[in-house]
Amino acid sequence: MKHQIFITLGCAAMLFAATGAPSLAQDSANATTPQATAKDTSSPKKAHKVWTEDEVSTLRTPEDNYVEQKQAAEAAVAAANAAAAQLAKSKPKTEKHVGGPPALSNPKSPDDADRMIAWENRDVDAQQELIETLRTQLEQASPEDREKLEKNLTKHVQMLEGTKKERDALTIQKKELEKKAGSGAKPVDSANSSTPQ
């Protein structure tokens, strides 16, 4: 313990001595040139710096950048929502597909229908999980965020209903495909059974 105190005091003394010498050297250099300081005061001062846009951006803090990005994102979302609303208004109502799922989800065989139904089931499960998450967030949300979350929840519930309708339509299409395959397979099976072995 005593040795540690002596070592600490010795280090402090060396630091004190080391920092004192350069400060004296700086003071002596300044003291020897009083004429140089008189010349500096008589010389014209530097012109006022004009900041360009590039230089000003380096002065911005990360908080300023975050606020700017957030405002830009909100403006982009508002513009996208306005464009979507305008597009929805401009579309004629006769273009809406009323009778079942879109043409891309029309299966060609029962196996295709099974794959599509499995895909829709996974989609339904994921959407239900998302809806439950949104409901828990809605319960804990502040009044400012509540309206936005309610709209989001309503949108996802509607999407879930649409997905369930697509799944049900695929189930019906699968049954129709099985009937077609069953009726087409019976004559082939009866032909095979009538041949001698």
mmCIF file of C-alpha atoms in Angstrom:
data_model
loop_
_atom_site.group_PDB
_atom_site.id
_atom_site.type_symbol
_atom_site.label_atom_id
_atom_site.label_comp_id
_atom_site.label_asym_id
_atom_site.label_seq_id
_atom_site.Cartn_x
_atom_site.Cartn_y
_atom_site.Cartn_z
ATOM 1 C CA MET A 1 0.000 0.000 0.000
ATOM 2 C CA LYS A 2 2.829 2.396 0.880
ATOM 3 C CA HIS A 3 4.635 1.572 -2.323
ATOM 4 C CA GLN A 4 1.527 2.392 -4.349
ATOM 5 C CA ILE A 5 1.276 5.842 -2.737
ATOM 6 C CA PHE A 6 4.935 6.580 -3.520
ATOM 7 C CA ILE A 7 4.538 5.411 -7.101
ATOM 8 C CA THR A 8 1.433 7.575 -7.556
ATOM 9 C CA LEU A 9 3.187 10.642 -6.088
ATOM 10 C CA GLY A 10 6.239 10.024 -8.285
ATOM 11 C CA CYS A 11 4.083 9.797 -11.428
ATOM 12 C CA ALA A 12 2.231 12.972 -10.486
ATOM 13 C CA ALA A 13 5.516 14.829 -9.964
ATOM 14 C CA MET A 14 6.820 13.712 -13.354
ATOM 15 C CA LEU A 15 3.614 14.802 -15.079
ATOM 16 C CA PHE A 16 3.764 18.174 -13.351
ATOM 17 C CA ALA A 17 7.355 18.710 -14.398
ATOM 18 C CA ALA A 18 6.682 17.546 -17.976
ATOM 19 C CA THR A 19 3.693 19.869 -18.505
ATOM 20 C CA GLY A 20 5.413 22.898 -16.990
ATOM 21 C CA ALA A 21 8.339 23.000 -19.477
ATOM 22 C CA PRO A 22 6.311 23.321 -22.730
ATOM 23 C CA SER A 23 4.029 25.958 -21.238
ATOM 24 C CA LEU A 24 7.074 28.080 -20.317
ATOM 25 C CA ALA A 25 8.460 27.648 -23.817
ATOM 26 C CA GLN A 26 5.237 28.921 -25.312
ATOM 27 C CA ASP A 27 5.191 31.897 -22.976
ATOM 28 C CA SER A 28 8.789 32.852 -23.825
ATOM 29 C CA ALA A 29 8.087 32.716 -27.570
ATOM 30 C CA ASN A 30 5.127 35.059 -27.173
ATOM 31 C CA ALA A 31 7.022 37.445 -24.925
ATOM 32 C CA THR A 32 9.960 37.912 -27.325
ATOM 33 C CA THR A 33 7.925 39.163 -30.287
ATOM 34 C CA PRO A 34 5.856 42.168 -29.178
ATOM 35 C CA GLN A 35 6.439 43.810 -32.559
ATOM 36 C CA ALA A 36 4.884 40.841 -34.346
ATOM 37 C CA THR A 37 1.709 41.245 -32.311
ATOM 38 C CA ALA A 38 1.552 44.937 -33.235
ATOM 39 C CA LYS A 39 1.802 44.028 -36.922
ATOM 40 C CA ASP A 40 -1.024 41.478 -36.527
ATOM 41 C CA THR A 41 -3.415 44.045 -35.075
ATOM 42 C CA SER A 42 -2.739 46.503 -37.916
ATOM 43 C CA SER A 43 -3.264 43.864 -40.647
ATOM 44 C CA PRO A 44 -6.746 43.592 -42.131
ATOM 45 C CA LYS A 45 -9.035 40.923 -40.675
ATOM 46 C CA LYS A 46 -10.192 37.939 -42.640
ATOM 47 C CA ALA A 47 -13.276 38.352 -44.736
ATOM 48 C CA HIS A 48 -16.523 36.993 -43.331
ATOM 49 C CA LYS A 49 -17.000 33.346 -44.324
ATOM 50 C CA VAL A 50 -19.959 32.680 -46.576
ATOM 51 C CA TRP A 51 -21.465 29.255 -45.908
ATOM 52 C CA THR A 52 -22.668 27.160 -48.803
ATOM 53 C CA GLU A 53 -25.433 24.582 -48.638
ATOM 54 C CA ASP A 54 -22.875 21.768 -48.641
ATOM 55 C CA GLU A 55 -21.065 23.193 -45.629
ATOM 56 C CA VAL A 56 -24.261 23.866 -43.697
ATOM 57 C CA SER A 57 -25.318 20.225 -44.008
ATOM 58 C CA THR A 58 -22.208 19.181 -42.071
ATOM 59 C CA LEU A 59 -23.389 21.267 -39.113
ATOM 60 C CA ARG A 60 -26.640 19.340 -38.823
ATOM 61 C CA THR A 61 -27.030 16.980 -35.898
ATOM 62 C CA PRO A 62 -28.365 13.433 -36.229
ATOM 63 C CA GLU A 63 -31.567 14.617 -34.552
ATOM 64 C CA ASP A 64 -32.089 17.200 -37.298
ATOM 65 C CA ASN A 65 -31.529 14.531 -39.940
ATOM 66 C CA TYR A 66 -33.998 12.187 -38.208
ATOM 67 C CA VAL A 67 -36.693 14.864 -38.077
ATOM 68 C CA GLU A 68 -36.139 15.700 -41.740
ATOM 69 C CA GLN A 69 -36.320 12.028 -42.758
ATOM 70 C CA LYS A 70 -39.466 11.519 -40.684
ATOM 71 C CA GLN A 71 -41.154 14.519 -42.287
ATOM 72 C CA ALA A 72 -40.127 13.333 -45.750
ATOM 73 C CA ALA A 73 -41.506 9.844 -45.023
ATOM 74 C CA GLU A 74 -44.800 11.285 -43.764
ATOM 75 C CA ALA A 75 -45.071 13.438 -46.874
ATOM 76 C CA ALA A 76 -44.365 10.399 -49.085
ATOM 77 C CA VAL A 77 -47.021 8.333 -47.293
ATOM 78 C CA ALA A 78 -49.538 11.156 -47.607
ATOM 79 C CA ALA A 79 -48.759 11.501 -51.319
ATOM 80 C CA ALA A 80 -49.084 7.739 -51.843
ATOM 81 C CA ASN A 81 -52.410 7.666 -49.991
ATOM 82 C CA ALA A 82 -53.684 10.584 -52.057
ATOM 83 C CA ALA A 83 -52.568 8.883 -55.274
ATOM 84 C CA ALA A 84 -54.228 5.607 -54.226
ATOM 85 C CA ALA A 85 -57.453 7.425 -53.374
ATOM 86 C CA GLN A 86 -57.357 9.236 -56.708
ATOM 87 C CA LEU A 87 -56.728 5.950 -58.530
ATOM 88 C CA ALA A 88 -59.586 4.262 -56.674
ATOM 89 C CA LYS A 89 -61.926 7.105 -57.613
ATOM 90 C CA SER A 90 -60.832 7.079 -61.255
ATOM 91 C CA LYS A 91 -61.314 3.310 -61.747
ATOM 92 C CA PRO A 92 -64.693 2.389 -63.165
ATOM 93 C CA LYS A 93 -66.684 0.051 -60.962
ATOM 94 C CA THR A 94 -67.224 -2.396 -63.820
ATOM 95 C CA GLU A 95 -63.538 -3.367 -63.712
ATOM 96 C CA LYS A 96 -63.810 -4.841 -60.236
ATOM 97 C CA HIS A 97 -63.610 -8.612 -60.213
ATOM 98 C CA VAL A 98 -66.826 -9.799 -58.605
ATOM 99 C CA GLY A 99 -67.047 -13.546 -59.188
ATOM 100 C CA GLY A 100 -64.407 -15.352 -57.137
ATOM 101 C CA PRO A 101 -60.630 -15.242 -57.000
ATOM 102 C CA PRO A 102 -58.454 -13.606 -59.616
ATOM 103 C CA ALA A 103 -57.454 -15.572 -62.696
ATOM 104 C CA LEU A 104 -53.914 -16.169 -61.450
ATOM 105 C CA SER A 105 -55.195 -18.354 -58.623
ATOM 106 C CA ASN A 106 -57.239 -20.675 -60.843
ATOM 107 C CA PRO A 107 -55.727 -24.119 -60.283
ATOM 108 C CA LYS A 108 -55.250 -26.542 -63.175
ATOM 109 C CA SER A 109 -55.340 -29.708 -61.067
ATOM 110 C CA PRO A 110 -56.359 -30.829 -57.572
ATOM 111 C CA ASP A 111 -52.678 -30.828 -56.575
ATOM 112 C CA ASP A 112 -52.353 -27.201 -57.677
ATOM 113 C CA ALA A 113 -55.482 -26.418 -55.672
ATOM 114 C CA ASP A 114 -54.004 -28.119 -52.594
ATOM 115 C CA ARG A 115 -50.813 -26.054 -52.877
ATOM 116 C CA MET A 116 -52.794 -22.847 -53.320
ATOM 117 C CA ILE A 117 -55.079 -23.680 -50.390
ATOM 118 C CA ALA A 118 -52.032 -24.417 -48.192
ATOM 119 C CA TRP A 119 -50.571 -21.068 -49.253
ATOM 120 C CA GLU A 120 -53.834 -19.285 -48.392
ATOM 121 C CA ASN A 121 -53.966 -21.068 -45.008
ATOM 122 C CA ARG A 122 -50.456 -19.837 -44.172
ATOM 123 C CA ASP A 123 -51.486 -16.366 -45.290
ATOM 124 C CA VAL A 124 -54.604 -16.494 -43.095
ATOM 125 C CA ASP A 125 -52.541 -17.619 -40.091
ATOM 126 C CA ALA A 126 -49.998 -14.827 -40.581
ATOM 127 C CA GLN A 127 -52.752 -12.232 -40.992
ATOM 128 C CA GLN A 128 -54.487 -13.452 -37.835
ATOM 129 C CA GLU A 129 -51.231 -13.126 -35.887
ATOM 130 C CA LEU A 130 -50.787 -9.602 -37.226
ATOM 131 C CA ILE A 131 -54.347 -8.683 -36.272
ATOM 132 C CA GLU A 132 -53.809 -9.983 -32.730
ATOM 133 C CA THR A 133 -50.598 -7.957 -32.474
ATOM 134 C CA LEU A 134 -52.416 -4.844 -33.688
ATOM 135 C CA ARG A 135 -55.194 -5.415 -31.150
ATOM 136 C CA THR A 136 -52.708 -5.619 -28.273
ATOM 137 C CA GLN A 137 -50.960 -2.485 -29.556
ATOM 138 C CA LEU A 138 -54.332 -0.754 -29.792
ATOM 139 C CA GLU A 139 -55.084 -1.555 -26.150
ATOM 140 C CA GLN A 140 -51.776 -0.034 -25.056
ATOM 141 C CA ALA A 141 -51.708 2.851 -27.540
ATOM 142 C CA SER A 142 -51.823 6.514 -26.683
ATOM 143 C CA PRO A 143 -54.880 8.499 -27.849
ATOM 144 C CA GLU A 144 -52.835 10.093 -30.656
ATOM 145 C CA ASP A 145 -51.893 6.712 -32.140
ATOM 146 C CA ARG A 146 -55.233 5.009 -31.505
ATOM 147 C CA GLU A 147 -56.973 6.315 -34.649
ATOM 148 C CA LYS A 148 -54.116 5.272 -36.938
ATOM 149 C CA LEU A 149 -53.981 1.799 -35.386
ATOM 150 C CA GLU A 150 -57.763 1.396 -35.695
ATOM 151 C CA LYS A 151 -57.593 2.194 -39.421
ATOM 152 C CA ASN A 152 -54.707 -0.213 -39.849
ATOM 153 C CA LEU A 153 -56.575 -2.924 -37.939
ATOM 154 C CA THR A 154 -59.706 -2.423 -40.057
ATOM 155 C CA LYS A 155 -57.651 -2.671 -43.250
ATOM 156 C CA HIS A 156 -56.014 -5.929 -42.141
ATOM 157 C CA VAL A 157 -59.348 -7.445 -41.045
ATOM 158 C CA GLN A 158 -60.746 -6.714 -44.505
ATOM 159 C CA MET A 159 -57.682 -8.286 -46.095
ATOM 160 C CA LEU A 160 -58.162 -11.373 -43.908
ATOM 161 C CA GLU A 161 -61.785 -11.682 -45.013
ATOM 162 C CA GLY A 162 -60.714 -11.423 -48.661
ATOM 163 C CA THR A 163 -58.072 -14.105 -48.156
ATOM 164 C CA LYS A 164 -60.610 -16.418 -46.526
ATOM 165 C CA LYS A 165 -62.964 -15.904 -49.480
ATOM 166 C CA GLU A 166 -60.133 -16.792 -51.870
ATOM 167 C CA ARG A 167 -59.392 -19.929 -49.851
ATOM 168 C CA ASP A 168 -63.066 -20.944 -49.911
ATOM 169 C CA ALA A 169 -63.229 -20.344 -53.667
ATOM 170 C CA LEU A 170 -60.127 -22.506 -54.134
ATOM 171 C CA THR A 171 -61.761 -25.262 -52.081
ATOM 172 C CA ILE A 172 -64.793 -25.158 -54.388
ATOM 173 C CA GLN A 173 -62.546 -25.203 -57.455
ATOM 174 C CA LYS A 174 -60.660 -28.178 -56.019
ATOM 175 C CA LYS A 175 -63.907 -30.113 -55.590
ATOM 176 C CA GLU A 176 -64.876 -29.325 -59.184
ATOM 177 C CA LEU A 177 -61.467 -30.453 -60.418
ATOM 178 C CA GLU A 178 -61.761 -33.683 -58.426
ATOM 179 C CA LYS A 179 -65.194 -34.323 -59.945
ATOM 180 C CA LYS A 180 -63.774 -33.776 -63.440
ATOM 181 C CA ALA A 181 -60.801 -36.014 -62.698
ATOM 182 C CA GLY A 182 -63.088 -38.625 -61.132
ATOM 183 C CA SER A 183 -65.481 -38.717 -64.065
ATOM 184 C CA GLY A 184 -62.599 -38.856 -66.550
ATOM 185 C CA ALA A 185 -60.784 -41.567 -64.584
ATOM 186 C CA LYS A 186 -63.728 -44.001 -64.330
ATOM 187 C CA PRO A 187 -63.859 -44.928 -68.028
ATOM 188 C CA VAL A 188 -60.111 -45.453 -68.023
ATOM 189 C CA ASP A 189 -60.351 -47.663 -64.926
ATOM 190 C CA SER A 190 -63.232 -49.689 -66.377
ATOM 191 C CA ALA A 191 -61.257 -50.193 -69.602
ATOM 192 C CA ASN A 192 -58.287 -51.449 -67.627
ATOM 193 C CA SER A 193 -60.400 -53.871 -65.598
ATOM 194 C CA SER A 194 -62.078 -55.391 -68.676
ATOM 195 C CA THR A 195 -58.822 -56.348 -70.334
ATOM 196 C CA PRO A 196 -57.583 -59.847 -69.638
ATOM 197 C CA GLN A 197 -54.480 -60.229 -67.578
#
